[in-house]
Each structure stands twice: as C-alpha cells, then as structure tokens.
mmCIF file with all atom_site columns, C-alpha atoms and ligand atoms in Angstrom:
data_model
loop_
_atom_site.group_PDB
_atom_site.id
_atom_site.type_symbol
_atom_site.label_atom_id
_atom_site.label_alt_id
_atom_site.label_comp_id
_atom_site.label_asym_id
_atom_site.label_entity_id
_atom_site.label_seq_id
_atom_site.pdbx_PDB_ins_code
_atom_site.Cartn_x
_atom_site.Cartn_y
_atom_site.Cartn_z
_atom_site.occupancy
_atom_site.B_iso_or_equiv
_atom_site.pdbx_formal_charge
_atom_site.auth_seq_id
_atom_site.auth_comp_id
_atom_site.auth_asym_id
_atom_site.auth_atom_id
_atom_site.pdbx_PDB_model_num
ATOM   1   C CA  . MET J 1 1   ? 17.375  2.328  -25.238 1.00 0.00 ? 1   MET J CA  1
ATOM   2   C CA  . LYS J 1 2   ? 15.779  1.689  -28.638 1.00 0.00 ? 2   LYS J CA  1
ATOM   3   C CA  . ILE J 1 3   ? 12.408  3.364  -28.990 1.00 0.00 ? 3   ILE J CA  1
ATOM   4   C CA  . ALA J 1 4   ? 9.721   3.350  -31.674 1.00 0.00 ? 4   ALA J CA  1
ATOM   5   C CA  . SER J 1 5   ? 9.041   6.556  -33.514 1.00 0.00 ? 5   SER J CA  1
ATOM   6   C CA  . LEU J 1 6   ? 5.533   7.834  -32.852 1.00 0.00 ? 6   LEU J CA  1
ATOM   7   C CA  . SER J 1 7   ? 3.372   10.151 -34.940 1.00 0.00 ? 7   SER J CA  1
ATOM   8   C CA  . THR J 1 8   ? 0.486   12.424 -33.902 1.00 0.00 ? 8   THR J CA  1
ATOM   9   C CA  . ALA J 1 9   ? -1.444  15.051 -35.900 1.00 0.00 ? 9   ALA J CA  1
ATOM   10  C CA  . ARG J 1 10  ? 1.223   17.719 -35.435 1.00 0.00 ? 10  ARG J CA  1
ATOM   11  C CA  . LEU J 1 11  ? 4.202   15.964 -33.888 1.00 0.00 ? 11  LEU J CA  1
ATOM   12  C CA  . ARG J 1 12  ? 6.854   13.406 -34.605 1.00 0.00 ? 12  ARG J CA  1
ATOM   13  C CA  . LEU J 1 13  ? 8.317   11.700 -31.564 1.00 0.00 ? 13  LEU J CA  1
ATOM   14  C CA  . SER J 1 14  ? 11.654  10.046 -32.237 1.00 0.00 ? 14  SER J CA  1
ATOM   15  C CA  . ALA J 1 15  ? 15.040  9.135  -30.689 1.00 0.00 ? 15  ALA J CA  1
ATOM   16  C CA  . PRO J 1 16  ? 17.052  12.052 -29.276 1.00 0.00 ? 16  PRO J CA  1
ATOM   17  C CA  . ASP J 1 17  ? 19.868  13.247 -31.496 1.00 0.00 ? 17  ASP J CA  1
ATOM   18  C CA  . ALA J 1 18  ? 23.257  14.743 -30.565 1.00 0.00 ? 18  ALA J CA  1
ATOM   19  C CA  . ARG J 1 19  ? 22.733  17.267 -33.381 1.00 0.00 ? 19  ARG J CA  1
ATOM   20  C CA  . ASP J 1 20  ? 20.084  18.865 -31.178 1.00 0.00 ? 20  ASP J CA  1
ATOM   21  C CA  . ILE J 1 21  ? 22.539  19.844 -28.413 1.00 0.00 ? 21  ILE J CA  1
ATOM   22  C CA  . PRO J 1 22  ? 22.603  23.583 -29.244 1.00 0.00 ? 22  PRO J CA  1
ATOM   23  C CA  . GLU J 1 23  ? 18.794  23.749 -29.385 1.00 0.00 ? 23  GLU J CA  1
ATOM   24  C CA  . ILE J 1 24  ? 18.463  21.642 -26.198 1.00 0.00 ? 24  ILE J CA  1
ATOM   25  C CA  . VAL J 1 25  ? 20.708  24.149 -24.430 1.00 0.00 ? 25  VAL J CA  1
ATOM   26  C CA  . ARG J 1 26  ? 18.854  27.137 -25.822 1.00 0.00 ? 26  ARG J CA  1
ATOM   27  C CA  . LEU J 1 27  ? 15.465  25.783 -24.669 1.00 0.00 ? 27  LEU J CA  1
ATOM   28  C CA  . ALA J 1 28  ? 16.563  24.234 -21.336 1.00 0.00 ? 28  ALA J CA  1
ATOM   29  C CA  . ASN J 1 29  ? 18.795  27.079 -20.144 1.00 0.00 ? 29  ASN J CA  1
ATOM   30  C CA  . ASN J 1 30  ? 15.709  28.893 -18.919 1.00 0.00 ? 30  ASN J CA  1
ATOM   31  C CA  . ILE J 1 31  ? 14.831  29.019 -15.212 1.00 0.00 ? 31  ILE J CA  1
ATOM   32  C CA  . GLU J 1 32  ? 11.087  29.026 -16.122 1.00 0.00 ? 32  GLU J CA  1
ATOM   33  C CA  . VAL J 1 33  ? 11.485  25.621 -17.815 1.00 0.00 ? 33  VAL J CA  1
ATOM   34  C CA  . VAL J 1 34  ? 13.621  23.924 -15.157 1.00 0.00 ? 34  VAL J CA  1
ATOM   35  C CA  . ARG J 1 35  ? 12.206  25.325 -11.927 1.00 0.00 ? 35  ARG J CA  1
ATOM   36  C CA  . THR J 1 36  ? 9.305   22.849 -12.103 1.00 0.00 ? 36  THR J CA  1
ATOM   37  C CA  . LEU J 1 37  ? 11.573  19.888 -12.935 1.00 0.00 ? 37  LEU J CA  1
ATOM   38  C CA  . ALA J 1 38  ? 13.073  17.707 -10.210 1.00 0.00 ? 38  ALA J CA  1
ATOM   39  C CA  . ARG J 1 39  ? 16.454  16.828 -11.609 1.00 0.00 ? 39  ARG J CA  1
ATOM   40  C CA  . VAL J 1 40  ? 17.545  19.340 -14.199 1.00 0.00 ? 40  VAL J CA  1
ATOM   41  C CA  . PRO J 1 41  ? 20.185  21.900 -13.222 1.00 0.00 ? 41  PRO J CA  1
ATOM   42  C CA  . HIS J 1 42  ? 20.297  25.648 -13.815 1.00 0.00 ? 42  HIS J CA  1
ATOM   43  C CA  . PRO J 1 43  ? 22.220  27.084 -15.598 1.00 0.00 ? 43  PRO J CA  1
ATOM   44  C CA  . PHE J 1 44  ? 22.067  24.382 -18.247 1.00 0.00 ? 44  PHE J CA  1
ATOM   45  C CA  . GLY J 1 45  ? 25.017  24.087 -20.632 1.00 0.00 ? 45  GLY J CA  1
ATOM   46  C CA  . PRO J 1 46  ? 26.251  21.767 -23.400 1.00 0.00 ? 46  PRO J CA  1
ATOM   47  C CA  . GLU J 1 47  ? 27.807  19.412 -20.857 1.00 0.00 ? 47  GLU J CA  1
ATOM   48  C CA  . ASP J 1 48  ? 24.366  19.004 -19.252 1.00 0.00 ? 48  ASP J CA  1
ATOM   49  C CA  . ALA J 1 49  ? 22.841  18.195 -22.637 1.00 0.00 ? 49  ALA J CA  1
ATOM   50  C CA  . ARG J 1 50  ? 25.627  15.691 -23.206 1.00 0.00 ? 50  ARG J CA  1
ATOM   51  C CA  . TYR J 1 51  ? 24.925  14.084 -19.776 1.00 0.00 ? 51  TYR J CA  1
ATOM   52  C CA  . PHE J 1 52  ? 21.214  13.868 -20.690 1.00 0.00 ? 52  PHE J CA  1
ATOM   53  C CA  . LEU J 1 53  ? 22.005  12.127 -23.975 1.00 0.00 ? 53  LEU J CA  1
ATOM   54  C CA  . ASP J 1 54  ? 24.773  9.820  -22.612 1.00 0.00 ? 54  ASP J CA  1
ATOM   55  C CA  . GLU J 1 55  ? 23.412  8.909  -19.181 1.00 0.00 ? 55  GLU J CA  1
ATOM   56  C CA  . VAL J 1 56  ? 19.612  9.423  -19.100 1.00 0.00 ? 56  VAL J CA  1
ATOM   57  C CA  . VAL J 1 57  ? 18.478  8.551  -22.625 1.00 0.00 ? 57  VAL J CA  1
ATOM   58  C CA  . PRO J 1 58  ? 20.140  5.093  -22.739 1.00 0.00 ? 58  PRO J CA  1
ATOM   59  C CA  . LYS J 1 59  ? 18.457  4.048  -19.474 1.00 0.00 ? 59  LYS J CA  1
ATOM   60  C CA  . GLU J 1 60  ? 15.039  5.600  -19.903 1.00 0.00 ? 60  GLU J CA  1
ATOM   61  C CA  . PRO J 1 61  ? 12.915  5.578  -23.045 1.00 0.00 ? 61  PRO J CA  1
ATOM   62  C CA  . THR J 1 62  ? 13.026  9.238  -24.133 1.00 0.00 ? 62  THR J CA  1
ATOM   63  C CA  . TRP J 1 63  ? 11.440  10.846 -27.195 1.00 0.00 ? 63  TRP J CA  1
ATOM   64  C CA  . ARG J 1 64  ? 12.516  13.998 -28.989 1.00 0.00 ? 64  ARG J CA  1
ATOM   65  C CA  . ILE J 1 65  ? 9.373   15.923 -29.828 1.00 0.00 ? 65  ILE J CA  1
ATOM   66  C CA  . GLY J 1 66  ? 9.644   17.526 -33.261 1.00 0.00 ? 66  GLY J CA  1
ATOM   67  C CA  . ARG J 1 67  ? 7.022   19.641 -35.015 1.00 0.00 ? 67  ARG J CA  1
ATOM   68  C CA  . LYS J 1 68  ? 6.023   18.048 -38.336 1.00 0.00 ? 68  LYS J CA  1
ATOM   69  C CA  . SER J 1 69  ? 5.426   21.358 -40.140 1.00 0.00 ? 69  SER J CA  1
ATOM   70  C CA  . ASP J 1 70  ? 9.014   22.648 -39.790 1.00 0.00 ? 70  ASP J CA  1
ATOM   71  C CA  . GLY J 1 71  ? 10.982  19.982 -37.868 1.00 0.00 ? 71  GLY J CA  1
ATOM   72  C CA  . ALA J 1 72  ? 11.530  22.268 -34.886 1.00 0.00 ? 72  ALA J CA  1
ATOM   73  C CA  . LEU J 1 73  ? 12.616  20.651 -31.610 1.00 0.00 ? 73  LEU J CA  1
ATOM   74  C CA  . LEU J 1 74  ? 9.903   21.473 -29.073 1.00 0.00 ? 74  LEU J CA  1
ATOM   75  C CA  . GLY J 1 75  ? 10.902  19.377 -26.076 1.00 0.00 ? 75  GLY J CA  1
ATOM   76  C CA  . PHE J 1 76  ? 11.188  15.850 -24.656 1.00 0.00 ? 76  PHE J CA  1
ATOM   77  C CA  . VAL J 1 77  ? 8.960   13.243 -23.060 1.00 0.00 ? 77  VAL J CA  1
ATOM   78  C CA  . GLY J 1 78  ? 10.292  10.212 -21.208 1.00 0.00 ? 78  GLY J CA  1
ATOM   79  C CA  . LEU J 1 79  ? 9.304   7.117  -19.333 1.00 0.00 ? 79  LEU J CA  1
ATOM   80  C CA  . ASN J 1 80  ? 11.418  6.138  -16.372 1.00 0.00 ? 80  ASN J CA  1
ATOM   81  C CA  . PRO J 1 81  ? 11.248  2.434  -15.519 1.00 0.00 ? 81  PRO J CA  1
ATOM   82  C CA  . MET J 1 82  ? 10.472  1.831  -11.851 1.00 0.00 ? 82  MET J CA  1
ATOM   83  C CA  . GLU J 1 83  ? 11.341  -1.214 -9.720  1.00 0.00 ? 83  GLU J CA  1
ATOM   84  C CA  . LYS J 1 84  ? 8.753   -3.320 -11.403 1.00 0.00 ? 84  LYS J CA  1
ATOM   85  C CA  . PRO J 1 85  ? 9.001   -3.404 -15.230 1.00 0.00 ? 85  PRO J CA  1
ATOM   86  C CA  . SER J 1 86  ? 5.229   -2.980 -15.589 1.00 0.00 ? 86  SER J CA  1
ATOM   87  C CA  . VAL J 1 87  ? 5.395   0.388  -13.820 1.00 0.00 ? 87  VAL J CA  1
ATOM   88  C CA  . MET J 1 88  ? 6.776   3.503  -15.532 1.00 0.00 ? 88  MET J CA  1
ATOM   89  C CA  . GLU J 1 89  ? 7.177   7.078  -14.432 1.00 0.00 ? 89  GLU J CA  1
ATOM   90  C CA  . ARG J 1 90  ? 6.462   9.788  -16.988 1.00 0.00 ? 90  ARG J CA  1
ATOM   91  C CA  . GLY J 1 91  ? 8.120   13.174 -17.308 1.00 0.00 ? 91  GLY J CA  1
ATOM   92  C CA  . TYR J 1 92  ? 8.321   15.937 -19.948 1.00 0.00 ? 92  TYR J CA  1
ATOM   93  C CA  . TRP J 1 93  ? 9.442   19.453 -20.685 1.00 0.00 ? 93  TRP J CA  1
ATOM   94  C CA  . PHE J 1 94  ? 8.986   21.891 -23.545 1.00 0.00 ? 94  PHE J CA  1
ATOM   95  C CA  . GLY J 1 95  ? 10.700  25.097 -24.523 1.00 0.00 ? 95  GLY J CA  1
ATOM   96  C CA  . GLN J 1 96  ? 8.827   28.056 -23.110 1.00 0.00 ? 96  GLN J CA  1
ATOM   97  C CA  . GLU J 1 97  ? 8.046   29.535 -26.558 1.00 0.00 ? 97  GLU J CA  1
ATOM   98  C CA  . HIS J 1 98  ? 6.130   26.317 -27.281 1.00 0.00 ? 98  HIS J CA  1
ATOM   99  C CA  . TRP J 1 99  ? 3.899   26.246 -24.241 1.00 0.00 ? 99  TRP J CA  1
ATOM   100 C CA  . ARG J 1 100 ? 0.068   26.545 -24.285 1.00 0.00 ? 100 ARG J CA  1
ATOM   101 C CA  . GLN J 1 101 ? -0.403  25.105 -27.768 1.00 0.00 ? 101 GLN J CA  1
ATOM   102 C CA  . GLY J 1 102 ? -1.555  21.661 -26.632 1.00 0.00 ? 102 GLY J CA  1
ATOM   103 C CA  . TYR J 1 103 ? 1.784   20.056 -27.528 1.00 0.00 ? 103 TYR J CA  1
ATOM   104 C CA  . ALA J 1 104 ? 2.391   18.470 -24.078 1.00 0.00 ? 104 ALA J CA  1
ATOM   105 C CA  . THR J 1 105 ? -1.067  16.931 -24.031 1.00 0.00 ? 105 THR J CA  1
ATOM   106 C CA  . GLU J 1 106 ? -0.640  15.607 -27.569 1.00 0.00 ? 106 GLU J CA  1
ATOM   107 C CA  . ALA J 1 107 ? 2.840   14.129 -26.952 1.00 0.00 ? 107 ALA J CA  1
ATOM   108 C CA  . ALA J 1 108 ? 2.147   12.717 -23.523 1.00 0.00 ? 108 ALA J CA  1
ATOM   109 C CA  . ARG J 1 109 ? -1.041  11.071 -24.741 1.00 0.00 ? 109 ARG J CA  1
ATOM   110 C CA  . ALA J 1 110 ? 0.898   9.386  -27.581 1.00 0.00 ? 110 ALA J CA  1
ATOM   111 C CA  . VAL J 1 111 ? 3.525   8.036  -25.206 1.00 0.00 ? 111 VAL J CA  1
ATOM   112 C CA  . VAL J 1 112 ? 0.920   6.799  -22.692 1.00 0.00 ? 112 VAL J CA  1
ATOM   113 C CA  . ASP J 1 113 ? -1.009  5.035  -25.494 1.00 0.00 ? 113 ASP J CA  1
ATOM   114 C CA  . HIS J 1 114 ? 2.231   3.477  -26.696 1.00 0.00 ? 114 HIS J CA  1
ATOM   115 C CA  . ALA J 1 115 ? 3.256   2.304  -23.232 1.00 0.00 ? 115 ALA J CA  1
ATOM   116 C CA  . PHE J 1 116 ? -0.093  0.596  -22.618 1.00 0.00 ? 116 PHE J CA  1
ATOM   117 C CA  . SER J 1 117 ? -0.627  -0.813 -26.068 1.00 0.00 ? 117 SER J CA  1
ATOM   118 C CA  . LYS J 1 118 ? 2.950   -1.875 -27.047 1.00 0.00 ? 118 LYS J CA  1
ATOM   119 C CA  . LEU J 1 119 ? 5.232   -1.977 -24.005 1.00 0.00 ? 119 LEU J CA  1
ATOM   120 C CA  . GLY J 1 120 ? 3.102   -4.097 -21.669 1.00 0.00 ? 120 GLY J CA  1
ATOM   121 C CA  . VAL J 1 121 ? 2.992   -1.373 -19.048 1.00 0.00 ? 121 VAL J CA  1
ATOM   122 C CA  . GLU J 1 122 ? 0.260   -1.780 -16.432 1.00 0.00 ? 122 GLU J CA  1
ATOM   123 C CA  . THR J 1 123 ? 0.683   1.411  -14.416 1.00 0.00 ? 123 THR J CA  1
ATOM   124 C CA  . ILE J 1 124 ? 2.121   4.848  -15.152 1.00 0.00 ? 124 ILE J CA  1
ATOM   125 C CA  . VAL J 1 125 ? 2.886   6.976  -12.156 1.00 0.00 ? 125 VAL J CA  1
ATOM   126 C CA  . SER J 1 126 ? 3.615   10.643 -12.483 1.00 0.00 ? 126 SER J CA  1
ATOM   127 C CA  . GLY J 1 127 ? 3.187   13.888 -10.663 1.00 0.00 ? 127 GLY J CA  1
ATOM   128 C CA  . HIS J 1 128 ? 4.031   17.544 -10.558 1.00 0.00 ? 128 HIS J CA  1
ATOM   129 C CA  . PHE J 1 129 ? 5.150   20.099 -8.045  1.00 0.00 ? 129 PHE J CA  1
ATOM   130 C CA  . ALA J 1 130 ? 2.141   21.810 -6.473  1.00 0.00 ? 130 ALA J CA  1
ATOM   131 C CA  . MET J 1 131 ? 3.311   25.125 -7.934  1.00 0.00 ? 131 MET J CA  1
ATOM   132 C CA  . ASN J 1 132 ? 2.970   23.677 -11.499 1.00 0.00 ? 132 ASN J CA  1
ATOM   133 C CA  . PRO J 1 133 ? -0.782  23.596 -12.254 1.00 0.00 ? 133 PRO J CA  1
ATOM   134 C CA  . ALA J 1 134 ? -0.178  23.474 -16.029 1.00 0.00 ? 134 ALA J CA  1
ATOM   135 C CA  . SER J 1 135 ? 1.383   20.058 -15.727 1.00 0.00 ? 135 SER J CA  1
ATOM   136 C CA  . GLY J 1 136 ? -1.463  18.965 -13.445 1.00 0.00 ? 136 GLY J CA  1
ATOM   137 C CA  . ARG J 1 137 ? -3.909  20.061 -16.118 1.00 0.00 ? 137 ARG J CA  1
ATOM   138 C CA  . VAL J 1 138 ? -2.093  18.067 -18.844 1.00 0.00 ? 138 VAL J CA  1
ATOM   139 C CA  . LEU J 1 139 ? -2.085  14.935 -16.647 1.00 0.00 ? 139 LEU J CA  1
ATOM   140 C CA  . ALA J 1 140 ? -5.766  15.348 -15.769 1.00 0.00 ? 140 ALA J CA  1
ATOM   141 C CA  . LYS J 1 141 ? -6.705  15.728 -19.422 1.00 0.00 ? 141 LYS J CA  1
ATOM   142 C CA  . ILE J 1 142 ? -4.979  12.412 -20.186 1.00 0.00 ? 142 ILE J CA  1
ATOM   143 C CA  . GLY J 1 143 ? -6.835  10.667 -17.356 1.00 0.00 ? 143 GLY J CA  1
ATOM   144 C CA  . PHE J 1 144 ? -4.320  10.583 -14.507 1.00 0.00 ? 144 PHE J CA  1
ATOM   145 C CA  . ARG J 1 145 ? -5.907  10.812 -11.067 1.00 0.00 ? 145 ARG J CA  1
ATOM   146 C CA  . GLU J 1 146 ? -4.384  12.108 -7.830  1.00 0.00 ? 146 GLU J CA  1
ATOM   147 C CA  . THR J 1 147 ? -3.286  9.500  -5.331  1.00 0.00 ? 147 THR J CA  1
ATOM   148 C CA  . GLY J 1 148 ? -1.787  11.783 -2.668  1.00 0.00 ? 148 GLY J CA  1
ATOM   149 C CA  . ARG J 1 149 ? 0.618   14.542 -1.774  1.00 0.00 ? 149 ARG J CA  1
ATOM   150 C CA  . SER J 1 150 ? 4.292   14.152 -0.977  1.00 0.00 ? 150 SER J CA  1
ATOM   151 C CA  . LYS J 1 151 ? 7.512   16.171 -0.934  1.00 0.00 ? 151 LYS J CA  1
ATOM   152 C CA  . ARG J 1 152 ? 10.079  15.824 -3.676  1.00 0.00 ? 152 ARG J CA  1
ATOM   153 C CA  . PHE J 1 153 ? 13.568  17.228 -3.935  1.00 0.00 ? 153 PHE J CA  1
ATOM   154 C CA  . SER J 1 154 ? 14.012  19.979 -6.485  1.00 0.00 ? 154 SER J CA  1
ATOM   155 C CA  . GLN J 1 155 ? 17.547  20.420 -7.783  1.00 0.00 ? 155 GLN J CA  1
ATOM   156 C CA  . VAL J 1 156 ? 16.963  24.076 -8.691  1.00 0.00 ? 156 VAL J CA  1
ATOM   157 C CA  . ALA J 1 157 ? 15.293  24.973 -5.369  1.00 0.00 ? 157 ALA J CA  1
ATOM   158 C CA  . GLY J 1 158 ? 17.802  22.882 -3.413  1.00 0.00 ? 158 GLY J CA  1
ATOM   159 C CA  . GLU J 1 159 ? 15.069  21.596 -1.109  1.00 0.00 ? 159 GLU J CA  1
ATOM   160 C CA  . ALA J 1 160 ? 12.051  19.277 -1.063  1.00 0.00 ? 160 ALA J CA  1
ATOM   161 C CA  . LEU J 1 161 ? 8.844   20.942 -2.383  1.00 0.00 ? 161 LEU J CA  1
ATOM   162 C CA  . ALA J 1 162 ? 5.189   20.004 -2.176  1.00 0.00 ? 162 ALA J CA  1
ATOM   163 C CA  . HIS J 1 163 ? 4.372   17.417 -4.909  1.00 0.00 ? 163 HIS J CA  1
ATOM   164 C CA  . VAL J 1 164 ? 1.080   16.061 -6.213  1.00 0.00 ? 164 VAL J CA  1
ATOM   165 C CA  . ASP J 1 165 ? 1.314   12.305 -6.995  1.00 0.00 ? 165 ASP J CA  1
ATOM   166 C CA  . VAL J 1 166 ? -0.863  10.886 -9.765  1.00 0.00 ? 166 VAL J CA  1
ATOM   167 C CA  . VAL J 1 167 ? -1.418  7.526  -11.474 1.00 0.00 ? 167 VAL J CA  1
ATOM   168 C CA  . LEU J 1 168 ? -2.957  6.142  -14.627 1.00 0.00 ? 168 LEU J CA  1
ATOM   169 C CA  . GLU J 1 169 ? -3.737  2.407  -14.783 1.00 0.00 ? 169 GLU J CA  1
ATOM   170 C CA  . ARG J 1 170 ? -4.330  0.308  -17.861 1.00 0.00 ? 170 ARG J CA  1
ATOM   171 C CA  . SER J 1 171 ? -7.946  -0.379 -16.789 1.00 0.00 ? 171 SER J CA  1
ATOM   172 C CA  . THR J 1 172 ? -8.713  3.326  -16.524 1.00 0.00 ? 172 THR J CA  1
ATOM   173 C CA  . TRP J 1 173 ? -6.935  4.061  -19.766 1.00 0.00 ? 173 TRP J CA  1
ATOM   174 C CA  . ARG J 1 174 ? -8.921  1.360  -21.554 1.00 0.00 ? 174 ARG J CA  1
ATOM   175 C CA  . GLY J 1 175 ? -12.051 2.813  -20.035 1.00 0.00 ? 175 GLY J CA  1
ATOM   176 C CA  . ARG J 1 176 ? -11.159 6.231  -21.398 1.00 0.00 ? 176 ARG J CA  1
ATOM   177 C CA  . ALA J 1 177 ? -10.337 4.838  -24.797 1.00 0.00 ? 177 ALA J CA  1
ATOM   178 C CA  . GLY J 1 178 ? -13.644 3.004  -24.859 1.00 0.00 ? 178 GLY J CA  1
HETATM 179 C C1  . LIG X 2 .   ? 3.958   21.771 -18.084 1.00 0.00 ? 1   LIG X C1  1
HETATM 180 C C2  . LIG X 2 .   ? 4.215   21.846 -19.584 1.00 0.00 ? 1   LIG X C2  1
HETATM 181 C C3  . LIG X 2 .   ? 4.858   20.546 -20.092 1.00 0.00 ? 1   LIG X C3  1
HETATM 182 C C4  . LIG X 2 .   ? 2.876   22.074 -20.290 1.00 0.00 ? 1   LIG X C4  1
HETATM 183 O O1  . LIG X 2 .   ? 3.128   22.079 -21.691 1.00 0.00 ? 1   LIG X O1  1
HETATM 184 P P1  . LIG X 2 .   ? 2.100   22.718 -22.719 1.00 0.00 ? 1   LIG X P1  1
HETATM 185 O O2  . LIG X 2 .   ? 2.450   22.272 -24.068 1.00 0.00 ? 1   LIG X O2  1
HETATM 186 O O3  . LIG X 2 .   ? 1.953   24.185 -22.455 1.00 0.00 ? 1   LIG X O3  1
HETATM 187 O O4  . LIG X 2 .   ? 0.710   22.013 -22.264 1.00 0.00 ? 1   LIG X O4  1
HETATM 188 P P2  . LIG X 2 .   ? -0.637  22.004 -23.046 1.00 0.00 ? 1   LIG X P2  1
HETATM 189 O O5  . LIG X 2 .   ? -0.732  23.224 -23.947 1.00 0.00 ? 1   LIG X O5  1
HETATM 190 O O6  . LIG X 2 .   ? -0.851  20.645 -23.678 1.00 0.00 ? 1   LIG X O6  1
HETATM 191 O O7  . LIG X 2 .   ? -1.739  22.082 -21.877 1.00 0.00 ? 1   LIG X O7  1
HETATM 192 C C5  . LIG X 2 .   ? -1.513  22.999 -20.829 1.00 0.00 ? 1   LIG X C5  1
HETATM 193 C C6  . LIG X 2 .   ? -2.803  23.081 -20.020 1.00 0.00 ? 1   LIG X C6  1
HETATM 194 O O8  . LIG X 2 .   ? -2.487  23.747 -18.772 1.00 0.00 ? 1   LIG X O8  1
HETATM 195 C C7  . LIG X 2 .   ? -3.186  24.943 -18.693 1.00 0.00 ? 1   LIG X C7  1
HETATM 196 N N1  . LIG X 2 .   ? -2.343  25.891 -18.024 1.00 0.00 ? 1   LIG X N1  1
HETATM 197 C C8  . LIG X 2 .   ? -1.262  26.545 -18.500 1.00 0.00 ? 1   LIG X C8  1
HETATM 198 N N2  . LIG X 2 .   ? -0.756  27.328 -17.543 1.00 0.00 ? 1   LIG X N2  1
HETATM 199 C C9  . LIG X 2 .   ? -1.551  27.194 -16.437 1.00 0.00 ? 1   LIG X C9  1
HETATM 200 C C10 . LIG X 2 .   ? -1.525  27.730 -15.155 1.00 0.00 ? 1   LIG X C10 1
HETATM 201 N N3  . LIG X 2 .   ? -0.573  28.612 -14.766 1.00 0.00 ? 1   LIG X N3  1
HETATM 202 N N4  . LIG X 2 .   ? -2.474  27.361 -14.297 1.00 0.00 ? 1   LIG X N4  1
HETATM 203 C C11 . LIG X 2 .   ? -3.421  26.462 -14.634 1.00 0.00 ? 1   LIG X C11 1
HETATM 204 N N5  . LIG X 2 .   ? -3.497  25.885 -15.861 1.00 0.00 ? 1   LIG X N5  1
HETATM 205 C C12 . LIG X 2 .   ? -2.580  26.251 -16.731 1.00 0.00 ? 1   LIG X C12 1
HETATM 206 C C13 . LIG X 2 .   ? -3.548  25.308 -20.097 1.00 0.00 ? 1   LIG X C13 1
HETATM 207 O O9  . LIG X 2 .   ? -4.701  26.169 -20.162 1.00 0.00 ? 1   LIG X O9  1
HETATM 208 C C14 . LIG X 2 .   ? -3.853  23.930 -20.684 1.00 0.00 ? 1   LIG X C14 1
HETATM 209 O O10 . LIG X 2 .   ? -5.086  23.422 -20.303 1.00 0.00 ? 1   LIG X O10 1
HETATM 210 P P3  . LIG X 2 .   ? -6.400  23.526 -21.243 1.00 0.00 ? 1   LIG X P3  1
HETATM 211 O O11 . LIG X 2 .   ? -6.092  22.826 -22.526 1.00 0.00 ? 1   LIG X O11 1
HETATM 212 O O12 . LIG X 2 .   ? -7.516  22.893 -20.432 1.00 0.00 ? 1   LIG X O12 1
HETATM 213 O O13 . LIG X 2 .   ? -6.658  25.012 -21.474 1.00 0.00 ? 1   LIG X O13 1
HETATM 214 C C15 . LIG X 2 .   ? 5.131   23.057 -19.939 1.00 0.00 ? 1   LIG X C15 1
HETATM 215 O O14 . LIG X 2 .   ? 4.617   24.194 -19.329 1.00 0.00 ? 1   LIG X O14 1
HETATM 216 C C16 . LIG X 2 .   ? 6.595   22.857 -19.508 1.00 0.00 ? 1   LIG X C16 1
HETATM 217 O O15 . LIG X 2 .   ? 7.374   22.265 -20.188 1.00 0.00 ? 1   LIG X O15 1
HETATM 218 N N6  . LIG X 2 .   ? 6.918   23.358 -18.273 1.00 0.00 ? 1   LIG X N6  1
HETATM 219 C C17 . LIG X 2 .   ? 8.290   23.239 -17.759 1.00 0.00 ? 1   LIG X C17 1
HETATM 220 C C18 . LIG X 2 .   ? 8.686   21.809 -17.457 1.00 0.00 ? 1   LIG X C18 1
HETATM 221 C C19 . LIG X 2 .   ? 7.666   21.112 -16.617 1.00 0.00 ? 1   LIG X C19 1
HETATM 222 O O16 . LIG X 2 .   ? 7.058   21.664 -15.731 1.00 0.00 ? 1   LIG X O16 1
HETATM 223 N N7  . LIG X 2 .   ? 7.429   19.814 -16.932 1.00 0.00 ? 1   LIG X N7  1
HETATM 224 C C20 . LIG X 2 .   ? 6.504   18.995 -16.195 1.00 0.00 ? 1   LIG X C20 1
HETATM 225 C C21 . LIG X 2 .   ? 7.081   18.516 -14.958 1.00 0.00 ? 1   LIG X C21 1
HETATM 226 S S1  . LIG X 2 .   ? 5.908   17.562 -13.971 1.00 0.00 ? 1   LIG X S1  1
#
C-alpha cells in the first residue's frame, strides 16, 4: 500500500524497505519486544521479516521509523484497516535499545495526525495487553481513552491475555489539537 512519508522533529517515517531485513530481525528477535505484541512470533527470523514485508505491509499502511540524525531503523508503526474504511487500528513496536526516548509517542502522534487530516479516518481503535503499561502511557499521551477490557490472543503466550481497549475519535483529536 502506498504511503506518504512523514517527518517529525527527530524521525522520518517512510515505506518499509527489504534492505532493512537484517536490522528488523536483530530488533524483533527479542522476547521483550514481541511478548506484548499479538501476532509476532518468537523466535523471529529472516523469513518472518519477509512475511511482514510481503503479506502485512501491502495490506496495512506501515511506516518504517528512521532516526534523522543517523538513519537508524528504530521500529515500525502501522494502521490496520477495519471493516469500515473510516476505522483504523493502530499498532507499533520499537527495538528495545530505543525505548524510553519518546520515539513511540512522536511517531504514533504523527501517524494519528496524518490519518485524521489526510486519510479521512474518523475513528482509530487501539489497545494494549494489560501487562504493557508503557504502551498504555503512549496512547494516553496522544489522547486515546479506554473503552473497556477484553481478552486477546497472544501468539507468543499461546493464549488469550487481558487487554485494554482504547479509542481516539476525530472530534476528540480536533479538541486536543485546538
Ligand atoms: C510500548 C513501546 C512502543 C513504547 O515505546 P517508547 O518509545 O519507549 O515510548 P515513549 O518513550 O514514547 O513513551 C513511553 C512512556 O511509557 C512510560 N513507561 C515506560 N515503561 C513503563 C512501565 N513499565 N510502566 C509504566 N510506564 C512506563 C514512559 O515513562 C513514557 O511515559 P512518560 O513520557 O510519561 O514518562 C515500546 O516499549 C515497545 O516497542 N514495546 C514492545 C512492543 C509493544 O509493546 N508495542 C505496543 C503494542 S500495544
């Protein structure tokens, strides 16, 4: 799926690139990164990176998050179209060495702003496993609000785990943006 490149103060968000496969594997083949993701396997090898690029990226707008200062690949953020085209589901992951520097908040905010201002999206649903408060914090900072609790299957755990469901609507986003 063709996506627009996005720019923030420190990040460049652009189309995923097959040249990144070794770095994707290095960052994603880490149980700490994937244990809080629903559908990423562990261990994670080059064939999993290839599946991501060939099967997921063409169907779901996905941005490679690069650091402007040195071009380093930090992680990915995506929007998964739901049944209605005006509703998208957001997901992201970053290499562990890049956590806690505000990158997820910066990248997710850029994609949310793009979805509402350019893609005609009305509602973005998201969520996180209850054992992942860092993601909850990122979503709260962007303006997502909790709508309920559910259970969602985790590929790594092999079972359904407690999940916090959140939503951000265009009206709330506009309110936040003033
Ligand atoms: C969740 C994730 C994307 C966060 O990325 P990040 O770049 O570290 O996020 P940021 O630095 O923008 O913000 C993290 C916030 O969570 C907070 N945080 C981090 N670890 C925390 C924890 N264990 N408990 C509570 N808050 C925590 C940070 O303090 C920060 O909030 P603050 O700015 O108010 O201090 C990253 O940890 C990750 O990729 N995890 C693995 C994949 C994943 O879980 N993806 C999301 C699936 S829903």
